[in-house]
Amino acid sequence: MVDPDKGRCVVSTSEFAIGQTVVVGDVERIVPTRTTHSFQVGWDSHVDLTTPARDINHSCDPNTGIRDNDRGGFDFIALREIGPDEEITWDYETSEYVSIAVSRCLCGATGCRSVIRGYRYRSADPSWQPSHLAGYLSEPAPESSDSVLAALQPVEAGAQAPRQGR
């Protein structure tokens, strides 16, 4: 769906109970380097997911969390009850070790963090207790990880502009 105030987004067409799978994210392609629309699925692995997963926006107070699926992508699981016509959102910091997707968060949540930097910067915050994380984040970061090193570098020329999180 395209919302004139938000751009592309995913909106529920039915009700979902806590724990239900809301969106299945299949891998469209493996990408050689991260982009503002890729999903980090491993320390050195990034993928593009199929629509509608690709179009789910960030929120600092999301209604879905991610879970690794057996197809190399993520399923989006209801963290609370979701009603029809509600925008589906997730927290980008639950998959991206260092995020480049949102330069300034506009989600409007009461606890909006304003800047989405990535799991690396949030994991030490005791008030942040996400119930769903990308599986690779439970493993120690390899010291020579290309994604970790690349995450500290500026986005390469010609990359897509960062999304504005809502």
mmCIF file of C-alpha atoms in Angstrom:
data_model
loop_
_atom_site.group_PDB
_atom_site.id
_atom_site.type_symbol
_atom_site.label_atom_id
_atom_site.label_comp_id
_atom_site.label_asym_id
_atom_site.label_seq_id
_atom_site.Cartn_x
_atom_site.Cartn_y
_atom_site.Cartn_z
ATOM 1 C CA MET A 1 0.000 0.000 0.000
ATOM 2 C CA VAL A 2 1.112 3.589 -0.537
ATOM 3 C CA ASP A 3 0.117 6.096 2.117
ATOM 4 C CA PRO A 4 0.442 9.730 0.969
ATOM 5 C CA ASP A 5 1.969 10.688 4.329
ATOM 6 C CA LYS A 6 4.237 7.643 4.730
ATOM 7 C CA GLY A 7 5.073 6.245 1.320
ATOM 8 C CA ARG A 8 5.065 2.458 0.949
ATOM 9 C CA CYS A 9 3.831 0.464 3.905
ATOM 10 C CA VAL A 10 2.140 -2.812 4.790
ATOM 11 C CA VAL A 11 -1.339 -2.741 6.284
ATOM 12 C CA SER A 12 -3.186 -5.640 7.891
ATOM 13 C CA THR A 13 -6.299 -6.856 6.123
ATOM 14 C CA SER A 14 -7.423 -9.022 9.047
ATOM 15 C CA GLU A 15 -6.916 -9.556 12.766
ATOM 16 C CA PHE A 16 -3.864 -11.297 14.226
ATOM 17 C CA ALA A 17 -3.418 -12.719 17.706
ATOM 18 C CA ILE A 18 -0.170 -12.534 19.671
ATOM 19 C CA GLY A 19 2.286 -15.084 18.273
ATOM 20 C CA GLN A 20 0.621 -15.464 14.878
ATOM 21 C CA THR A 21 2.689 -15.142 11.718
ATOM 22 C CA VAL A 22 1.631 -11.895 10.066
ATOM 23 C CA VAL A 23 4.025 -11.811 7.075
ATOM 24 C CA VAL A 24 6.358 -14.442 5.627
ATOM 25 C CA GLY A 25 9.595 -12.997 4.262
ATOM 26 C CA ASP A 26 11.090 -15.205 1.558
ATOM 27 C CA VAL A 27 14.514 -14.449 0.103
ATOM 28 C CA GLU A 28 14.263 -12.778 -3.277
ATOM 29 C CA ARG A 29 18.043 -12.675 -3.711
ATOM 30 C CA ILE A 30 21.287 -12.695 -1.760
ATOM 31 C CA VAL A 31 22.955 -9.299 -2.032
ATOM 32 C CA PRO A 32 26.757 -8.891 -2.100
ATOM 33 C CA THR A 33 26.714 -5.819 0.176
ATOM 34 C CA ARG A 34 24.123 -4.323 2.420
ATOM 35 C CA THR A 35 21.754 -1.670 1.161
ATOM 36 C CA THR A 36 19.151 0.483 2.842
ATOM 37 C CA HIS A 37 16.524 -2.132 1.919
ATOM 38 C CA SER A 38 18.427 -5.366 2.552
ATOM 39 C CA PHE A 39 17.981 -7.509 5.658
ATOM 40 C CA GLN A 40 20.973 -8.741 7.629
ATOM 41 C CA VAL A 41 20.571 -12.489 8.201
ATOM 42 C CA GLY A 42 24.157 -13.278 9.265
ATOM 43 C CA TRP A 43 27.357 -11.492 10.246
ATOM 44 C CA ASP A 44 28.372 -11.315 6.584
ATOM 45 C CA SER A 45 25.027 -12.071 4.927
ATOM 46 C CA HIS A 46 22.408 -9.721 3.552
ATOM 47 C CA VAL A 47 19.316 -10.550 1.515
ATOM 48 C CA ASP A 48 16.447 -8.827 -0.189
ATOM 49 C CA LEU A 49 13.111 -10.193 0.948
ATOM 50 C CA THR A 50 10.001 -10.479 -1.162
ATOM 51 C CA THR A 51 7.131 -8.044 -0.916
ATOM 52 C CA PRO A 52 5.312 -7.428 1.387
ATOM 53 C CA ALA A 53 8.134 -8.088 3.906
ATOM 54 C CA ARG A 54 10.413 -5.656 2.093
ATOM 55 C CA ASP A 55 7.892 -2.836 2.609
ATOM 56 C CA ILE A 56 7.367 -3.193 6.364
ATOM 57 C CA ASN A 57 8.415 0.023 8.078
ATOM 58 C CA HIS A 58 10.346 0.526 11.299
ATOM 59 C CA SER A 59 8.770 1.517 14.592
ATOM 60 C CA CYS A 60 10.400 1.979 17.980
ATOM 61 C CA ASP A 61 7.210 0.363 19.354
ATOM 62 C CA PRO A 62 6.553 -2.310 16.703
ATOM 63 C CA ASN A 63 3.576 -4.633 16.482
ATOM 64 C CA THR A 64 5.645 -7.493 15.006
ATOM 65 C CA GLY A 65 8.980 -9.104 15.746
ATOM 66 C CA ILE A 66 11.162 -11.173 13.453
ATOM 67 C CA ARG A 67 11.948 -14.863 13.555
ATOM 68 C CA ASP A 68 14.403 -16.689 11.289
ATOM 69 C CA ASN A 69 12.566 -18.959 8.892
ATOM 70 C CA ASP A 70 13.708 -22.114 7.099
ATOM 71 C CA ARG A 71 13.927 -20.252 3.764
ATOM 72 C CA GLY A 72 16.760 -17.928 4.834
ATOM 73 C CA GLY A 73 14.544 -14.921 5.567
ATOM 74 C CA PHE A 74 12.366 -13.722 8.414
ATOM 75 C CA ASP A 75 8.790 -14.270 9.430
ATOM 76 C CA PHE A 76 7.097 -11.339 11.138
ATOM 77 C CA ILE A 77 5.277 -12.441 14.297
ATOM 78 C CA ALA A 78 2.549 -10.463 16.098
ATOM 79 C CA LEU A 79 3.864 -9.054 19.383
ATOM 80 C CA ARG A 80 0.400 -7.852 20.320
ATOM 81 C CA GLU A 81 -3.067 -8.094 18.848
ATOM 82 C CA ILE A 82 -3.237 -6.430 15.437
ATOM 83 C CA GLY A 83 -6.480 -5.211 13.928
ATOM 84 C CA PRO A 84 -7.572 -4.710 10.332
ATOM 85 C CA ASP A 85 -6.236 -1.560 8.646
ATOM 86 C CA GLU A 86 -3.325 -1.306 11.110
ATOM 87 C CA GLU A 87 0.130 -0.642 9.692
ATOM 88 C CA ILE A 88 2.534 -3.556 10.248
ATOM 89 C CA THR A 89 5.870 -2.450 11.763
ATOM 90 C CA TRP A 90 9.037 -3.992 13.207
ATOM 91 C CA ASP A 91 12.196 -2.735 14.917
ATOM 92 C CA TYR A 92 15.128 -2.615 12.474
ATOM 93 C CA GLU A 93 17.601 -2.894 15.358
ATOM 94 C CA THR A 94 16.505 -6.506 15.886
ATOM 95 C CA SER A 95 18.220 -7.623 12.674
ATOM 96 C CA GLU A 96 20.764 -4.976 11.699
ATOM 97 C CA TYR A 97 24.020 -5.026 13.675
ATOM 98 C CA VAL A 98 24.685 -1.476 12.471
ATOM 99 C CA SER A 99 21.731 0.069 10.684
ATOM 100 C CA ILE A 100 21.966 2.367 7.684
ATOM 101 C CA ALA A 101 18.281 2.267 6.765
ATOM 102 C CA VAL A 102 16.804 5.051 8.892
ATOM 103 C CA SER A 103 18.712 8.292 9.232
ATOM 104 C CA ARG A 104 15.970 9.902 11.323
ATOM 105 C CA CYS A 105 13.090 7.991 12.882
ATOM 106 C CA LEU A 106 9.640 9.467 12.453
ATOM 107 C CA CYS A 107 7.601 6.608 13.942
ATOM 108 C CA GLY A 108 5.882 8.828 16.487
ATOM 109 C CA ALA A 109 5.958 6.207 19.239
ATOM 110 C CA THR A 110 5.982 7.541 22.802
ATOM 111 C CA GLY A 111 9.459 6.094 23.308
ATOM 112 C CA CYS A 112 10.792 6.964 19.837
ATOM 113 C CA ARG A 113 14.584 6.756 19.806
ATOM 114 C CA SER A 114 14.901 9.377 17.005
ATOM 115 C CA VAL A 115 17.966 7.625 15.564
ATOM 116 C CA ILE A 116 18.146 3.949 14.637
ATOM 117 C CA ARG A 117 21.772 2.877 14.920
ATOM 118 C CA GLY A 118 21.560 -0.919 15.189
ATOM 119 C CA TYR A 119 21.802 -3.828 17.591
ATOM 120 C CA ARG A 120 25.464 -3.071 18.306
ATOM 121 C CA TYR A 121 24.449 0.150 20.047
ATOM 122 C CA ARG A 122 21.197 -1.044 21.650
ATOM 123 C CA SER A 123 22.204 -4.403 23.098
ATOM 124 C CA ALA A 124 23.856 -2.827 26.161
ATOM 125 C CA ASP A 125 20.686 -0.885 27.045
ATOM 126 C CA PRO A 126 18.973 -2.811 29.893
ATOM 127 C CA SER A 127 15.623 -1.152 29.120
ATOM 128 C CA TRP A 128 15.604 -2.697 25.626
ATOM 129 C CA GLN A 129 14.420 -6.301 25.871
ATOM 130 C CA PRO A 130 13.270 -7.444 22.423
ATOM 131 C CA SER A 131 11.554 -10.825 22.343
ATOM 132 C CA HIS A 132 12.490 -11.550 18.715
ATOM 133 C CA LEU A 133 15.982 -11.146 17.247
ATOM 134 C CA ALA A 134 17.739 -12.361 14.126
ATOM 135 C CA GLY A 135 19.346 -15.669 15.095
ATOM 136 C CA TYR A 136 22.893 -14.641 14.199
ATOM 137 C CA LEU A 137 22.826 -11.931 16.902
ATOM 138 C CA SER A 138 22.928 -14.638 19.578
ATOM 139 C CA GLU A 139 26.386 -15.648 18.288
ATOM 140 C CA PRO A 140 29.598 -13.737 19.073
ATOM 141 C CA ALA A 141 30.616 -11.248 16.388
ATOM 142 C CA PRO A 142 33.595 -12.480 14.401
ATOM 143 C CA GLU A 143 36.454 -10.000 14.725
ATOM 144 C CA SER A 144 37.082 -9.948 10.992
ATOM 145 C CA SER A 145 33.450 -9.810 9.968
ATOM 146 C CA ASP A 146 33.066 -7.935 6.669
ATOM 147 C CA SER A 147 29.649 -6.647 7.684
ATOM 148 C CA VAL A 148 30.906 -5.304 11.000
ATOM 149 C CA LEU A 149 33.817 -3.522 9.332
ATOM 150 C CA ALA A 150 31.681 -2.314 6.434
ATOM 151 C CA ALA A 151 29.065 -1.030 8.844
ATOM 152 C CA LEU A 152 31.557 1.504 10.123
ATOM 153 C CA GLN A 153 32.213 2.841 6.617
ATOM 154 C CA PRO A 154 30.035 5.368 4.760
ATOM 155 C CA VAL A 155 27.435 3.933 2.384
ATOM 156 C CA GLU A 156 28.965 3.544 -1.072
ATOM 157 C CA ALA A 157 28.139 6.058 -3.789
ATOM 158 C CA GLY A 158 25.045 5.162 -5.760
ATOM 159 C CA ALA A 159 23.403 3.340 -2.850
ATOM 160 C CA GLN A 160 19.761 4.008 -2.185
ATOM 161 C CA ALA A 161 18.941 6.938 0.074
ATOM 162 C CA PRO A 162 18.115 5.982 3.674
ATOM 163 C CA ARG A 163 14.469 5.395 4.472
ATOM 164 C CA GLN A 164 12.751 7.700 6.896
ATOM 165 C CA GLY A 165 11.322 5.429 9.597
ATOM 166 C CA ARG A 166 7.816 6.145 10.756
#
